[in-house]
GROMACS .gro file of C-alpha atoms in nm:
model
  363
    1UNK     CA    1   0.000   0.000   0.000
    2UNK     CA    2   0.141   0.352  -0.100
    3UNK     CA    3   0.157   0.596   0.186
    4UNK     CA    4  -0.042   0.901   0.112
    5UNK     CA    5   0.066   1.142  -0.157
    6UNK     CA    6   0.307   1.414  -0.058
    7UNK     CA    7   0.415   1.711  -0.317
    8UNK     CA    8   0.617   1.959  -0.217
    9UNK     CA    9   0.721   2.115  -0.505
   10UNK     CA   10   0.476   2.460  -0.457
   11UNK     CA   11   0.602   2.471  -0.099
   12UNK     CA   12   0.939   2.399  -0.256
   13UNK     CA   13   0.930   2.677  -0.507
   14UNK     CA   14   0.813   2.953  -0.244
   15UNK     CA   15   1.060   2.780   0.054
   16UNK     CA   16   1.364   2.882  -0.214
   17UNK     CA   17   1.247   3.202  -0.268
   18UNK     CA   18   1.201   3.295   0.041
   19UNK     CA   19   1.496   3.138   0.132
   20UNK     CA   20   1.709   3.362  -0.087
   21UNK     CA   21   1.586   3.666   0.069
   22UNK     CA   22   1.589   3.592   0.405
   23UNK     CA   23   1.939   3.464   0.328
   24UNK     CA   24   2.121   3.785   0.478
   25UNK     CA   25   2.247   3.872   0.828
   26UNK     CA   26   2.001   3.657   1.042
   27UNK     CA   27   2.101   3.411   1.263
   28UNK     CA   28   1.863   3.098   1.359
   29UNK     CA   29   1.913   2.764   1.500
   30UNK     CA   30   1.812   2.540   1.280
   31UNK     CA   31   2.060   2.217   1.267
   32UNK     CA   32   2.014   1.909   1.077
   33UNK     CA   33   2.195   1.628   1.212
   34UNK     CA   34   2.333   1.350   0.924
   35UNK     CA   35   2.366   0.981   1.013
   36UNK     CA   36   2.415   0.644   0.746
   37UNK     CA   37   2.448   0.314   0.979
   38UNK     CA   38   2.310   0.322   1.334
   39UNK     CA   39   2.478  -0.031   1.363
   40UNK     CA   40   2.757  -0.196   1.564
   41UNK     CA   41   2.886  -0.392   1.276
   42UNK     CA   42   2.908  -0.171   0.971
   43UNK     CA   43   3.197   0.030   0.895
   44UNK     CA   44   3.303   0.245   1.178
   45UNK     CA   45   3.359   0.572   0.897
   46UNK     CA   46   2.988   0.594   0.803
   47UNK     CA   47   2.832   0.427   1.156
   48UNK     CA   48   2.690   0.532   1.477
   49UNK     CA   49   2.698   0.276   1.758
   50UNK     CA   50   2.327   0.225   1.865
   51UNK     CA   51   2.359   0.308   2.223
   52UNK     CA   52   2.533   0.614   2.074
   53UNK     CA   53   2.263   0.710   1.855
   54UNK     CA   54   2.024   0.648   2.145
   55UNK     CA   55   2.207   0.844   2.351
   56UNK     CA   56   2.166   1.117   2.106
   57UNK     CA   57   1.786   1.110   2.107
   58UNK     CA   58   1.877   1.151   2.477
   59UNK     CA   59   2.016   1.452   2.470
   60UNK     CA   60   1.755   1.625   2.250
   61UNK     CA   61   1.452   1.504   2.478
   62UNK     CA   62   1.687   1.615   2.802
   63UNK     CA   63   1.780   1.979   2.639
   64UNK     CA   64   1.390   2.015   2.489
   65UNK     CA   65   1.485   2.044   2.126
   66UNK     CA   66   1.199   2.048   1.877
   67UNK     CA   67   1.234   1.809   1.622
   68UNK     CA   68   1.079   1.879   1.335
   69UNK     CA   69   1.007   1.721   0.985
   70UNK     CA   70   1.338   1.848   0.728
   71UNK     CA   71   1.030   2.043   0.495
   72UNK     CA   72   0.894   2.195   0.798
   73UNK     CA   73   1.264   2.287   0.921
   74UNK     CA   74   1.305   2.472   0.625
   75UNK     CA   75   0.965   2.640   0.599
   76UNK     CA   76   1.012   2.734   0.971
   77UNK     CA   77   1.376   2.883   0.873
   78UNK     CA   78   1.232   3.108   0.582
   79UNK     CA   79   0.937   3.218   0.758
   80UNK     CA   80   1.083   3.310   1.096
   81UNK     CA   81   1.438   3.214   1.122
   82UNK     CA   82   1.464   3.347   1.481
   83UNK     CA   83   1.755   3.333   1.670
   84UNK     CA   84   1.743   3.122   2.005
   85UNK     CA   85   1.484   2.819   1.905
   86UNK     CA   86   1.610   2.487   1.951
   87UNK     CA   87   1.511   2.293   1.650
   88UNK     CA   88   1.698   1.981   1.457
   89UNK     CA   89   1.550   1.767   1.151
   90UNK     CA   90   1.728   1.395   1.169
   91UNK     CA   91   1.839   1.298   0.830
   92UNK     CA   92   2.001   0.953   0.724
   93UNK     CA   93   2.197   0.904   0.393
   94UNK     CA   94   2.171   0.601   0.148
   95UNK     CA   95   1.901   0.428   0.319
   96UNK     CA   96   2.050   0.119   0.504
   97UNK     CA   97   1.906  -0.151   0.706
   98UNK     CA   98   2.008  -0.016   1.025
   99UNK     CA   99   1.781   0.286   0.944
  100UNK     CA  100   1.466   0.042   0.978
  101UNK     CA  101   1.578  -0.213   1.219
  102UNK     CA  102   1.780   0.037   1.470
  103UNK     CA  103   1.667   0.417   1.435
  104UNK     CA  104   1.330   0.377   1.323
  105UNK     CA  105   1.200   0.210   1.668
  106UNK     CA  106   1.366   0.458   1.827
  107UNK     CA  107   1.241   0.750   1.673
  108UNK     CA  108   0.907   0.586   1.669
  109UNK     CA  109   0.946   0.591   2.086
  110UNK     CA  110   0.979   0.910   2.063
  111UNK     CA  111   0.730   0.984   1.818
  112UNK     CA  112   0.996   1.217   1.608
  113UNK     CA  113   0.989   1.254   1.225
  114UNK     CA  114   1.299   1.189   1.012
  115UNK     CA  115   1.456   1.226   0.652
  116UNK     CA  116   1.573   0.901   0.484
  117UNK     CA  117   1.770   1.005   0.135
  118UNK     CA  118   1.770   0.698  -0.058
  119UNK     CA  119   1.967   0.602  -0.366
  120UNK     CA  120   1.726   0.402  -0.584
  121UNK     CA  121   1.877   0.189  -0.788
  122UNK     CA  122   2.001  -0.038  -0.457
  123UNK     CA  123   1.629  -0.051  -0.347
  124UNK     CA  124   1.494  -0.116  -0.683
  125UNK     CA  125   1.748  -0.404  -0.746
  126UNK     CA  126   1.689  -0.526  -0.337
  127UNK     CA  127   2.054  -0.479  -0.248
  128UNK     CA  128   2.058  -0.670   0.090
  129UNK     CA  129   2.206  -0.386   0.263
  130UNK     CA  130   1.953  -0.142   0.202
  131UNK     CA  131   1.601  -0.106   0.281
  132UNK     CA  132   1.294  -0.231   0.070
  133UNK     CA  133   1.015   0.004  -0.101
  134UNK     CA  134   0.783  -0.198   0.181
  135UNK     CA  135   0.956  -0.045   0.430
  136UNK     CA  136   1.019   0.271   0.346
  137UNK     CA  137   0.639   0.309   0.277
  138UNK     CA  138   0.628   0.189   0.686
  139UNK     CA  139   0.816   0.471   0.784
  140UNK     CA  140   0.659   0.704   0.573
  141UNK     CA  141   0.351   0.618   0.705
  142UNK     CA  142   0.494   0.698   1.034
  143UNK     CA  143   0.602   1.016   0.912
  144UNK     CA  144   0.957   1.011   0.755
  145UNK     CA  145   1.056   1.180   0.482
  146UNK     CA  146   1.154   1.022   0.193
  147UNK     CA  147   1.421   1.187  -0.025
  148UNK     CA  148   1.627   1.208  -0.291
  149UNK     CA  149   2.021   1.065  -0.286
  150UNK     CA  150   2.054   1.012  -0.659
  151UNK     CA  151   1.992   0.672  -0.844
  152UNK     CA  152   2.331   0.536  -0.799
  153UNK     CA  153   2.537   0.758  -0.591
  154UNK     CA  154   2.745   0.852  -0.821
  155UNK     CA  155   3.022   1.180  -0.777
  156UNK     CA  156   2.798   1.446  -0.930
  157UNK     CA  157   3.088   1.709  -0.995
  158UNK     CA  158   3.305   1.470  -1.212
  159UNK     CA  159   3.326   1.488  -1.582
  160UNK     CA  160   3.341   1.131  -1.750
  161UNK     CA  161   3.614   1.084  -2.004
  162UNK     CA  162   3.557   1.248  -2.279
  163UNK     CA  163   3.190   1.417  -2.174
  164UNK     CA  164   3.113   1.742  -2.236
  165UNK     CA  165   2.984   1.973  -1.979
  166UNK     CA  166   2.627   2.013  -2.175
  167UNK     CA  167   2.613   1.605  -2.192
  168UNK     CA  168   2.707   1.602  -1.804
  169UNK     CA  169   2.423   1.865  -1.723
  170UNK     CA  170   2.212   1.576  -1.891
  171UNK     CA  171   2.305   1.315  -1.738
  172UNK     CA  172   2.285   1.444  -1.390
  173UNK     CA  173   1.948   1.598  -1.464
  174UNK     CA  174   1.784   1.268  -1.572
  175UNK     CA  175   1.983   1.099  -1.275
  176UNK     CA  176   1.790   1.340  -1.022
  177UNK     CA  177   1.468   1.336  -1.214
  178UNK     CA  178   1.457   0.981  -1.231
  179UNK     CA  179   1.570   0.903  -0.868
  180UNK     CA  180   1.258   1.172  -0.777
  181UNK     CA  181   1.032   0.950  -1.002
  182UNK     CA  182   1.075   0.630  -0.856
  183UNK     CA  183   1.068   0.798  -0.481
  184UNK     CA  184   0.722   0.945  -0.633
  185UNK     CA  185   0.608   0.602  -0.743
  186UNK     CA  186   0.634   0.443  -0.443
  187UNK     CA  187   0.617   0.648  -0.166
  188UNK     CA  188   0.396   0.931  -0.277
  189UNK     CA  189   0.631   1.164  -0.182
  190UNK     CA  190   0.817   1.425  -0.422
  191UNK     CA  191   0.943   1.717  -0.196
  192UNK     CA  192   1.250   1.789  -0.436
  193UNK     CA  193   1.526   1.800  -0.149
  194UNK     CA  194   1.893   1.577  -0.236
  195UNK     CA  195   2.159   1.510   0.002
  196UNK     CA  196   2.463   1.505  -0.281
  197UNK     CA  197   2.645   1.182  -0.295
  198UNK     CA  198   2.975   1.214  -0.058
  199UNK     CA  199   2.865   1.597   0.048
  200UNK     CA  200   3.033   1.700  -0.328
  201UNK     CA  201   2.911   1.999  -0.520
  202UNK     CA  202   3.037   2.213  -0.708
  203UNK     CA  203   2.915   2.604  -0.886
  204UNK     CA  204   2.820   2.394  -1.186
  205UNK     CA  205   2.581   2.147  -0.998
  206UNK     CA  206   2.445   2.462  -0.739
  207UNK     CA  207   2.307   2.660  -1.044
  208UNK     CA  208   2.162   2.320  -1.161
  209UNK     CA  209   1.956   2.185  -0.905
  210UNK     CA  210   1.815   2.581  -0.866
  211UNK     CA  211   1.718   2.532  -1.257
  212UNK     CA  212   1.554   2.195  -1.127
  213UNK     CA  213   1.403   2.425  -0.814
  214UNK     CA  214   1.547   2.176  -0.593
  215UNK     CA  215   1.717   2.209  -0.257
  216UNK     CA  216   2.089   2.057  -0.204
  217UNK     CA  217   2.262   1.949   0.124
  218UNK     CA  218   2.620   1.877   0.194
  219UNK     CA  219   2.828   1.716   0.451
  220UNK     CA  220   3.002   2.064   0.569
  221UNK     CA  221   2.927   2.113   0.899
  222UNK     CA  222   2.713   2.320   1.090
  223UNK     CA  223   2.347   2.510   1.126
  224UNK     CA  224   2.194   2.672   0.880
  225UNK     CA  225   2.277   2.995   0.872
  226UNK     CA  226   2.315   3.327   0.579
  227UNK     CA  227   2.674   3.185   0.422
  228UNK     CA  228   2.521   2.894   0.210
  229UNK     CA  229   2.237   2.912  -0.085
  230UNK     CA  230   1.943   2.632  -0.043
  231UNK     CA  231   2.118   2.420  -0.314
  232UNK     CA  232   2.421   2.416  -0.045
  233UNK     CA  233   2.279   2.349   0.269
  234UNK     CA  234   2.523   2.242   0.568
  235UNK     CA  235   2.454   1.949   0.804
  236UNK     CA  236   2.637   1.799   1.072
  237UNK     CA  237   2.810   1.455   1.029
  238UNK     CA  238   2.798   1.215   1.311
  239UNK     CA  239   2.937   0.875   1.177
  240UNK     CA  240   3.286   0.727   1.323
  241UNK     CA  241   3.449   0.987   1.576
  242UNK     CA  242   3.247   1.307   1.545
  243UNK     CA  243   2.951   1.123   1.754
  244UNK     CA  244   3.066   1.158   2.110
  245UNK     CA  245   2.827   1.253   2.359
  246UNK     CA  246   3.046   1.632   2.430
  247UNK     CA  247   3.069   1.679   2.069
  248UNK     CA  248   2.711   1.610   1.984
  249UNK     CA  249   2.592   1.884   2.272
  250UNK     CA  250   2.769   2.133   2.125
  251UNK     CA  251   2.693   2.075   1.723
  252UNK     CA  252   2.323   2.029   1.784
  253UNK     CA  253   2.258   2.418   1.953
  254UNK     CA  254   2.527   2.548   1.744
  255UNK     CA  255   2.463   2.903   1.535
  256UNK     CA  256   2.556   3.051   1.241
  257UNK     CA  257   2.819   3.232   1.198
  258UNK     CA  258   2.675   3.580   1.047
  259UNK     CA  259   2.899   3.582   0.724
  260UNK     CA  260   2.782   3.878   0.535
  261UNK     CA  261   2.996   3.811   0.249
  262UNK     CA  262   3.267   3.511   0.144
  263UNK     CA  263   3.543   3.546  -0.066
  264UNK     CA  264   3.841   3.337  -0.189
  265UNK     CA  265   4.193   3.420  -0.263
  266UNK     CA  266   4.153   3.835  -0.215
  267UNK     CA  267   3.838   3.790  -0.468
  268UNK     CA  268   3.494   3.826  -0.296
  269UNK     CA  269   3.205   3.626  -0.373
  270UNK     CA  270   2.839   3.729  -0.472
  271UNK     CA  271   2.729   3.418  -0.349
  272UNK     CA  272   2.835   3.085  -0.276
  273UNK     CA  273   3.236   2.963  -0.301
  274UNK     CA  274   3.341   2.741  -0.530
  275UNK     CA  275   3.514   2.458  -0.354
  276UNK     CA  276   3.641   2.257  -0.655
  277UNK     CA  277   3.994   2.329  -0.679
  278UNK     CA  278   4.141   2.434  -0.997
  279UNK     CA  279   4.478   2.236  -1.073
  280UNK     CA  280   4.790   2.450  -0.915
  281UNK     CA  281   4.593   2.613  -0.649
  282UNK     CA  282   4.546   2.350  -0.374
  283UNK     CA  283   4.623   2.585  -0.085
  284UNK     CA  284   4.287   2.853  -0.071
  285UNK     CA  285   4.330   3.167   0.143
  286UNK     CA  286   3.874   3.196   0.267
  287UNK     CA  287   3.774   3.553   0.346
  288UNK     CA  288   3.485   3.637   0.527
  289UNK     CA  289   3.318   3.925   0.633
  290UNK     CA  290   3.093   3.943   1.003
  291UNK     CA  291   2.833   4.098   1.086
  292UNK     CA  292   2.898   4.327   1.391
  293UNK     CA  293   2.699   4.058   1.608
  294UNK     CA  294   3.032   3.871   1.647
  295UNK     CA  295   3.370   4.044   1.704
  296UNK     CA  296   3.593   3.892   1.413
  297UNK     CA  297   3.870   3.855   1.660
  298UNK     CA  298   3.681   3.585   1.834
  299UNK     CA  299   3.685   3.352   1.523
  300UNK     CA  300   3.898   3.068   1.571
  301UNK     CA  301   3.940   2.861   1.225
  302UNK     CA  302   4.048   2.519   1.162
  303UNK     CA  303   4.174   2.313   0.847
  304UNK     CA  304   4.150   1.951   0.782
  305UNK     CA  305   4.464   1.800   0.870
  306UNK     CA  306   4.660   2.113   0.966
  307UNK     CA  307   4.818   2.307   1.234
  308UNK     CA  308   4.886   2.634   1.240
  309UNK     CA  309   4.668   2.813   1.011
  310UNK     CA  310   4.724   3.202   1.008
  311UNK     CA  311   4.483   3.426   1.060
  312UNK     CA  312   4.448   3.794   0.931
  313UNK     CA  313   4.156   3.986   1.121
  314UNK     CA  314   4.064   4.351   1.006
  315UNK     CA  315   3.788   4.547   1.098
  316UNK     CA  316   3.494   4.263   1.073
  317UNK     CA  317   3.700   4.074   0.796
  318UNK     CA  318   3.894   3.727   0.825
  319UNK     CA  319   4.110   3.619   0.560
  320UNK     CA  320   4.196   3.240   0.681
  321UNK     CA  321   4.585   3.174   0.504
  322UNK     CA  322   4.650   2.756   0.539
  323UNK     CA  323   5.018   2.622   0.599
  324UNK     CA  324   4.994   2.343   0.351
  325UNK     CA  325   4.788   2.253   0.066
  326UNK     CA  326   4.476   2.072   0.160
  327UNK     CA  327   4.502   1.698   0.002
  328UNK     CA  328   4.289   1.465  -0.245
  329UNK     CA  329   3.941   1.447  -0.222
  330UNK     CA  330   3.750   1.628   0.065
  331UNK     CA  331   3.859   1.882   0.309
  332UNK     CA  332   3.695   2.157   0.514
  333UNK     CA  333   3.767   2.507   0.676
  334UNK     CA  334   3.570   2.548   1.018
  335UNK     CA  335   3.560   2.843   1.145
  336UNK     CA  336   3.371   2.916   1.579
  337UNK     CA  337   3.306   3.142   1.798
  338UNK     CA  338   3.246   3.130   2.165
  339UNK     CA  339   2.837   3.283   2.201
  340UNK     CA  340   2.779   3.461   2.515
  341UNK     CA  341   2.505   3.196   2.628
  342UNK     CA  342   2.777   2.933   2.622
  343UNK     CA  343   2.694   2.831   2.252
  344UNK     CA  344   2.944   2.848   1.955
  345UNK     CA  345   2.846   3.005   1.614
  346UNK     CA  346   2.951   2.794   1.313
  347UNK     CA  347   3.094   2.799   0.992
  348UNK     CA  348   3.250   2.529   0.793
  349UNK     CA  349   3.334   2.571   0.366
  350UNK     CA  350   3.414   2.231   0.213
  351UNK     CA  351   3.653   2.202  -0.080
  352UNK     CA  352   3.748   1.926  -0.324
  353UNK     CA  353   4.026   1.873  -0.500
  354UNK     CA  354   4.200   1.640  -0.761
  355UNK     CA  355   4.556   1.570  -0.829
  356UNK     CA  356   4.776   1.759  -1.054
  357UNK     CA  357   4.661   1.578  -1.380
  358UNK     CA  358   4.330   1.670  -1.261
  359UNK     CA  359   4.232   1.274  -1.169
  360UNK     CA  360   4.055   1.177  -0.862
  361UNK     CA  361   4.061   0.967  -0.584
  362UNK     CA  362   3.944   0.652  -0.611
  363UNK     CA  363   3.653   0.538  -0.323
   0.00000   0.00000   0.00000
């Protein structure tokens, strides 16, 4: 039995517009939390320990977070995006097992909604790992989102040999499209929201998914906040070691940072960075510019991998100079502050990068 028919795509179209305006020098706490496994047994880089993940849940009942369906977080967030509410949409990526036989009782407990991204193509072809369509349509009936993770979870931002950027725009557009089909088909649900396959995007694939009026997430850290456009949406990771209990109290009422502007290598930005590396430039100098909210000189910035990062502050702007060039594949700039209630704002911009004959890391 299909679970009643949900369309976002009106809701969509006026959540991205408002969205973009509201985008500007307002700070809410809205945090979406990202989890794959909730297992003991799968790989420790992509898991959460159960009793962790419980513990979790925990922490958000003890603190009285509101947790909220991801389409109503981000209706909330354009309509009011005040600044002290406690609110946190619980998203999973790829749609394992573990989702249905270890989060969903729990949530269910609880009686909080979730976001399952699914790749179809594993579901379709009943992948032993991953959920069914049968119980996805459970959980949806229950309440859970259902959204889009691509067909086949592919790298979005990489050019095949020989393709042409027009022929990749095609293919990734019929990848999305399709992948919201099937979710369509047997769910009833179409709310036009993707998690991007490893957290990669790039300018290319932003202005794309805003052609499809779609909303994108990521896997840079932190809340959502003025510094990223809804086809770049930040959430917070919490597979292998970013899960601990500390960690987690600290991520979940996290605020934005109140970046009024972003820039990269002296060059200021109209909107969002691109973090694809070009070849010869593996070692970005970010710029930001505060709003007077937060002192500049409280920003304290950190680099995947690195020590020592220098730090220009003048006036309200940070230019963030590494002390080595960031390596293959993923890597992140996070930059805090200490909030006077105890909480730390948050900023974090990802970057991607190939080696010097422009090939990438293999998975």
């Amino acid at each position: 039995m299909m679970a009643g028919k949900v369309n976002s795509t009106g809701w969509l179209l006026a959540c991205s517009l408002s969205l973009g305006l509201l985008w500007s020098g307002l700070s809410a706490a809205a945090v979406v939390l990202q989890y794959h496994h909730v297992s003991d047994e799968t790989p420790a880089s992509t898991s959460t320990p159960v009793a962790l993940f419980r513990r979790h849940l925990e922490i958000l009942a003890e603190q009285g977070y509101q947790v909220v369906p991801l389409p109503e977080l981000l209706q909330r967030y354009a309509d009011t995006p005040t600044q002290r509410l406690r609110q946190v949409a619980i998203t999973f990526d790829d749609g394992y097992l573990s989702v249905y036989t270890e989060a969903f009782p729990a949530l269910q407990k609880r009686g909080w909604p979730f976001t399952v991204f699914v790749n179809t193509r594993p579901i379709d072809e009943r992948w032993h790992e991953f959920v069914s369509w049968e119980q996805l349509r459970e959980m949806a009936e229950q309440g859970a989102t259902i959204a889009n993770h691509t067909v086949d979870h592919a790298h979005m931002i990489r050019l095949r040999q020989g393709e042409s950027r027009a022929q990749w725009r095609q293919r990734i557009t019929t990848d999305v499209l399709q992948a919201e089909m099937r979710i369509e088909t047997e769910t009833g649900q179409s709310h036009r929201i993707l998690a991007y396959p490893y957290g990669e995007y790039d300018l290319h694939l932003v202005a794309l998914l805003k052609s499809l009026k779609f909303v994108g997430f990521g896997q840079h850290s932190g809340p959502l906040g003025t510094s990223h456009s809804p086809q770049a949406l930040p959430r917070f990771p919490f597979g292998g070691v970013y899960g601990a209990p500390e960690n987690f109290v600290v991520k979940a009422g996290s605020l934005p940072l109140p970046v009024k502007r972003l820039g990269r290598d002296g060059q200021w930005s109209r909107g969002d960075l691109e973090p694809v590396l070009e070849t010869g430039n593996f070692r970005p100098s970010l710029m930001l510019e505060l709003a007077g909210s937060v002192p500049a000189n409280r920003v304290h910035c950190f680099a995947s991998g690195q020590d020592g990062l220098r730090t220009e502050v003048s006036g309200q702007r940070i230019t963030v100079h590494l002390s080595a060039d960031l390596p293959l594949g993923r890597s992140r700039i996070n930059c805090t502050a200490a909030a006077d209630d105890g909480r730390f704002y948050w900023y974090s911009q990802p970057f991607f990068r190939a080696d010097h004959n422009g090939d990438w890391p293999p998975e």
